[in-house]
CSV table of C-alpha atoms in Angstrom, one decimal:
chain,number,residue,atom,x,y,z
A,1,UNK,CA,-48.4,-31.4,14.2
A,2,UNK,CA,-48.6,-34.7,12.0
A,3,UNK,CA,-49.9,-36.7,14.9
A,4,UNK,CA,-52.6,-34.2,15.3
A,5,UNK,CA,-53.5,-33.5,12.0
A,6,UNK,CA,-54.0,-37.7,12.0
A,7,UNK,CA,-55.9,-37.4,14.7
A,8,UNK,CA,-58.3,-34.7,13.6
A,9,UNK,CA,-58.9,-35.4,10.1
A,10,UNK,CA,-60.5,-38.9,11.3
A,11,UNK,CA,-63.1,-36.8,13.2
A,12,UNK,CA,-63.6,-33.8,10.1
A,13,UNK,CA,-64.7,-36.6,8.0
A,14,UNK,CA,-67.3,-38.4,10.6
A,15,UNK,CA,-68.7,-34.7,10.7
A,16,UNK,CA,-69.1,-34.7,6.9
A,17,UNK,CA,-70.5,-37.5,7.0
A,18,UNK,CA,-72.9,-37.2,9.6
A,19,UNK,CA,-73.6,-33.8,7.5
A,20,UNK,CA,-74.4,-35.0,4.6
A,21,UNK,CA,-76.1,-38.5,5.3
A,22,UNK,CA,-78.2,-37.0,8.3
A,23,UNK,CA,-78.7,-33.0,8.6
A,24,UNK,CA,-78.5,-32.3,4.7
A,25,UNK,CA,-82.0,-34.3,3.6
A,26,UNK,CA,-83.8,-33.5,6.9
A,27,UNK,CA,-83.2,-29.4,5.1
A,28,UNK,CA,-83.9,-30.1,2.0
A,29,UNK,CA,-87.0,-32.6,2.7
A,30,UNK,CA,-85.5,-35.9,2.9
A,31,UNK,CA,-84.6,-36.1,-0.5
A,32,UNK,CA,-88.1,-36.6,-1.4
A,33,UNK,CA,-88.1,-33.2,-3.4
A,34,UNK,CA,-89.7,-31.4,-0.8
A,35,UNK,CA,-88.3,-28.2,0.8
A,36,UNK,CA,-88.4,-27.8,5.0
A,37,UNK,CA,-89.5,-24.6,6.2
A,38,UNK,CA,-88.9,-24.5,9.4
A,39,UNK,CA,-91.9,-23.7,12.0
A,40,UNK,CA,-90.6,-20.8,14.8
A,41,UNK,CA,-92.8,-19.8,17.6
A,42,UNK,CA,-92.9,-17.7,20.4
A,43,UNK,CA,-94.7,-15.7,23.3
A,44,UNK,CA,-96.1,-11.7,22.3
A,45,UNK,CA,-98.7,-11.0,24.6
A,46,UNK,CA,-99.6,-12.8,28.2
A,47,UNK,CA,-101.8,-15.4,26.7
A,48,UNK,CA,-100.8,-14.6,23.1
A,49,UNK,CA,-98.7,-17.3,20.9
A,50,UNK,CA,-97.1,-16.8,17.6
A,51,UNK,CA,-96.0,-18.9,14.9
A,52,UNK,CA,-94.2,-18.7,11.5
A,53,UNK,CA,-94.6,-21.4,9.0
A,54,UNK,CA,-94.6,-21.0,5.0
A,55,UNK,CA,-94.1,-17.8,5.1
A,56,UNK,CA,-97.8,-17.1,7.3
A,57,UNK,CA,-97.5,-15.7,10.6
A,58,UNK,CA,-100.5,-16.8,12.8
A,59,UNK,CA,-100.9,-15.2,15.9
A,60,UNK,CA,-103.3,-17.2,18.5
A,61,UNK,CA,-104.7,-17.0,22.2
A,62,UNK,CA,-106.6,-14.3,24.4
A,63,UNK,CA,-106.1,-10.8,25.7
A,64,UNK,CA,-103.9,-7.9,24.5
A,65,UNK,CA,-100.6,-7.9,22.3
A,66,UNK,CA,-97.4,-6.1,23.3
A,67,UNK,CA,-96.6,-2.8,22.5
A,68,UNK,CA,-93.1,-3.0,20.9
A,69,UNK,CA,-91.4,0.7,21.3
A,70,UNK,CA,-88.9,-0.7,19.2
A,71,UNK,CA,-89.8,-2.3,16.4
A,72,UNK,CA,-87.2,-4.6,16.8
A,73,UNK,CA,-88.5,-6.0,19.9
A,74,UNK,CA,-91.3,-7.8,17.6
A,75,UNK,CA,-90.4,-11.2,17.9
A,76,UNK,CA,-91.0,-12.3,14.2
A,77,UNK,CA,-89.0,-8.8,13.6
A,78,UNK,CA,-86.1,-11.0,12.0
A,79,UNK,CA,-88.1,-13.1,10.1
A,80,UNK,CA,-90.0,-9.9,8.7
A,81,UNK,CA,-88.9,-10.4,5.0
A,82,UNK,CA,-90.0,-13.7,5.2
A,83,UNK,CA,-93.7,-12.8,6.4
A,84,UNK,CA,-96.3,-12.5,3.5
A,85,UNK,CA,-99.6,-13.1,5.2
A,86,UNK,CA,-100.6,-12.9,8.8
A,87,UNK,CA,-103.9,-13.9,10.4
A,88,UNK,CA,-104.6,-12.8,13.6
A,89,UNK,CA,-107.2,-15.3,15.4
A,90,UNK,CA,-110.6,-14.5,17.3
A,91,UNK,CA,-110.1,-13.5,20.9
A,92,UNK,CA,-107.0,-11.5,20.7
A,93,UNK,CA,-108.3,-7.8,21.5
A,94,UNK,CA,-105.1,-5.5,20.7
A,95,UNK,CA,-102.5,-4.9,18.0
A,96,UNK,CA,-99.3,-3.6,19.3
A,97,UNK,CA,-97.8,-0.5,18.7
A,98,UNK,CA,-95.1,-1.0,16.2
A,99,UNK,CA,-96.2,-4.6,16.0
A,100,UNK,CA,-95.9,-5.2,11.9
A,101,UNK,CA,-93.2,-2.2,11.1
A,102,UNK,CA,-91.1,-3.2,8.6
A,103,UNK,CA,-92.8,-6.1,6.9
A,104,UNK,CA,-92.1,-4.8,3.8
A,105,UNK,CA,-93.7,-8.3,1.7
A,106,UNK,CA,-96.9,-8.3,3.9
A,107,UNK,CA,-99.7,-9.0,1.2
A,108,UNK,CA,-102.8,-9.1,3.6
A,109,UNK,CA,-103.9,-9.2,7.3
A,110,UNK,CA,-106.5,-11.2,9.0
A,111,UNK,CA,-107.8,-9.0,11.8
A,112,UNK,CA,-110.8,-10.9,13.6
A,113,UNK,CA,-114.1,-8.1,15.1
A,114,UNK,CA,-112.5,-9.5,18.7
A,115,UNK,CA,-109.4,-6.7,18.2
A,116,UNK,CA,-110.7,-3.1,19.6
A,117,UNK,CA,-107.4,-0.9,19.4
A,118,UNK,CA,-104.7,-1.1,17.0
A,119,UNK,CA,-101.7,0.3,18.2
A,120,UNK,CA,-99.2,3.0,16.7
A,121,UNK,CA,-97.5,2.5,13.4
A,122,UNK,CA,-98.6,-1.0,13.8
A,123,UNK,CA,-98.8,-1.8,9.8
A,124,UNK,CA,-96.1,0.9,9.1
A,125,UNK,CA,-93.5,0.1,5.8
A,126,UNK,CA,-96.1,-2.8,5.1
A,127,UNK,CA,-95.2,-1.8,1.4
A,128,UNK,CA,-97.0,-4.6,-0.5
A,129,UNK,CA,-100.3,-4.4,1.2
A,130,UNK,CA,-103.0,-3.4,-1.0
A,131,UNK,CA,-106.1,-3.9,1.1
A,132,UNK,CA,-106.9,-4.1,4.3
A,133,UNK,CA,-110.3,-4.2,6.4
A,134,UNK,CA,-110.2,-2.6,10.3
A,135,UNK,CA,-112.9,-4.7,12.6
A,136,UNK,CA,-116.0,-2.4,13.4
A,137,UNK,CA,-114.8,-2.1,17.5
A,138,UNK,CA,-111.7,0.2,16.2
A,139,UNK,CA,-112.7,3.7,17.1
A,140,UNK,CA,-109.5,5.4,15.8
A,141,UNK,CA,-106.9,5.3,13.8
A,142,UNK,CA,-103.3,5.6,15.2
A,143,UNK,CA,-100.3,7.5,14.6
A,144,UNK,CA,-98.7,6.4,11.8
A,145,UNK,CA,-100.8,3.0,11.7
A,146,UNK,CA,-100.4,2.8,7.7
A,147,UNK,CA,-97.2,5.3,7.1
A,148,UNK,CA,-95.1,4.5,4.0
A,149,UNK,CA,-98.1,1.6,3.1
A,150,UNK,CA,-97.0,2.8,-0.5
A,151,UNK,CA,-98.8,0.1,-2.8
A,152,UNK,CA,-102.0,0.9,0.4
A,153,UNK,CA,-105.3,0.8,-2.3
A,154,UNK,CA,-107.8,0.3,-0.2
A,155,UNK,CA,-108.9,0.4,3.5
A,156,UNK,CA,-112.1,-0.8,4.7
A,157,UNK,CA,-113.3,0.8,8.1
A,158,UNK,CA,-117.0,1.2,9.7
A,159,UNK,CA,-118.6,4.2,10.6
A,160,UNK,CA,-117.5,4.3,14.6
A,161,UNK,CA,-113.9,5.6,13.5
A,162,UNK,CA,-113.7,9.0,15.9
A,163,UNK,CA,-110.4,10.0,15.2
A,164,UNK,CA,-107.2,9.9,12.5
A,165,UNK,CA,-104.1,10.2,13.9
A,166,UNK,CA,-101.2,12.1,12.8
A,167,UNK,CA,-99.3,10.4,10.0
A,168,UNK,CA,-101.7,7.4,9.6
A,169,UNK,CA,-101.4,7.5,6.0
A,170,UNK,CA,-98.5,9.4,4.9
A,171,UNK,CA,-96.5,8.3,1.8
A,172,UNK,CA,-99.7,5.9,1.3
A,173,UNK,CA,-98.8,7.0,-2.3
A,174,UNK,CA,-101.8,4.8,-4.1
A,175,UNK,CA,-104.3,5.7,-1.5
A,176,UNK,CA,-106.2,7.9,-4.1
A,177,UNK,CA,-110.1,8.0,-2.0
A,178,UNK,CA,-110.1,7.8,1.5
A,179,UNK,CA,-114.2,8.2,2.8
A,180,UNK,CA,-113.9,9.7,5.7
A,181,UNK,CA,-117.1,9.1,7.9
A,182,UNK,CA,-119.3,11.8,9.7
A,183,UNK,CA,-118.6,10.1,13.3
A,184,UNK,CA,-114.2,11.2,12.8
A,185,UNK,CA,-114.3,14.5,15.2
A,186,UNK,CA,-110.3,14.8,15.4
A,187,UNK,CA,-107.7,14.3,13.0
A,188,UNK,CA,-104.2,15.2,13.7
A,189,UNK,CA,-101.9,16.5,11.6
């Protein structure tokens, strides 16, 4: 056992030493007082990129997003509480079902006039949001799109809004006025 421990505490203090010379300032910024955030990305749609960085998720490319029937098949889903802000570029058409669920520090989305469906309980337990505007192609609100949105103020929607599905706004417990345009024909309980 002596000869090991000889042999191995040699190699435990190269590994410190590596450690703290060479991974320990490329985490806290080189020791220039800077922080590192590290950047994660990853595929959620065919032709749809995401990306994480200082605490803004930007979602990029063409086409439709994923439905997630589980919200923890989201692939930011465990970097949620990290997630204040997300902007959702021009040309994607579709927000997922279940897509946002559960990012609870969510201050404000960027949805571009490109997206034309948003999918079911897609901002749900967003409980920071405040505001959020819908692009004028939406034609309904989903089930549960803004359930348990508690701090939910105000929503912006245009007049082509046909139906309200059920749930959409439940626990939405600062949602005070909700306008409710003559075009909605259906709304589900």
């Amino acid at each position: 056992c002596n000869k090991l421990r000889r042999e191995l505490y040699p190699s435990i203090s190269i590994l410190k030493e590596i450690y703290e010379e060479a991974i320990t300032p490329c985490i806290t910024g080189g020791g220039n007082g800077s922080s590192f955030t590290p950047s994660i990305s990853d595929s959620c749609g065919e032709n749809l990129t995401w990306s994480l960085n200082e605490n803004v998720l930007t979602i990029s490319g063409s086409g439709d997003m994923l439905d997630f029937d589980n919200p923890l098949r989201a692939p930011w889903y465990e970097q949620r509480d990290n997630i204040q802000t997300v902007i959702i570029k021009d040309g994607i058409t579709t927000i997922g079902a279940n897509a946002f669920i559960g990012c609870t520090n969510v201050t404000s989305f960027s949805i571009p006039e490109s997206v034309t469906y948003i999918g079911y309980g897609a901002f749900s337990n967003c409980f920071f949001l405040e505001k959020i505007t819908l692009p004028s192609k939406i034609t309904s609100i989903s089930d549960k799109m803004f359930y348990a949105c508690r701090n939910l103020k105000e929503l912006h929607f245009s007049g082509n809004i046909k139906s309200i599905g059920s749930y959409a706004f439940y626990l939405c417990s600062d949602l005070t006025e909700l306008k409710i345009p003559d075009t909605v024909t259906t709304i589900y309980s």
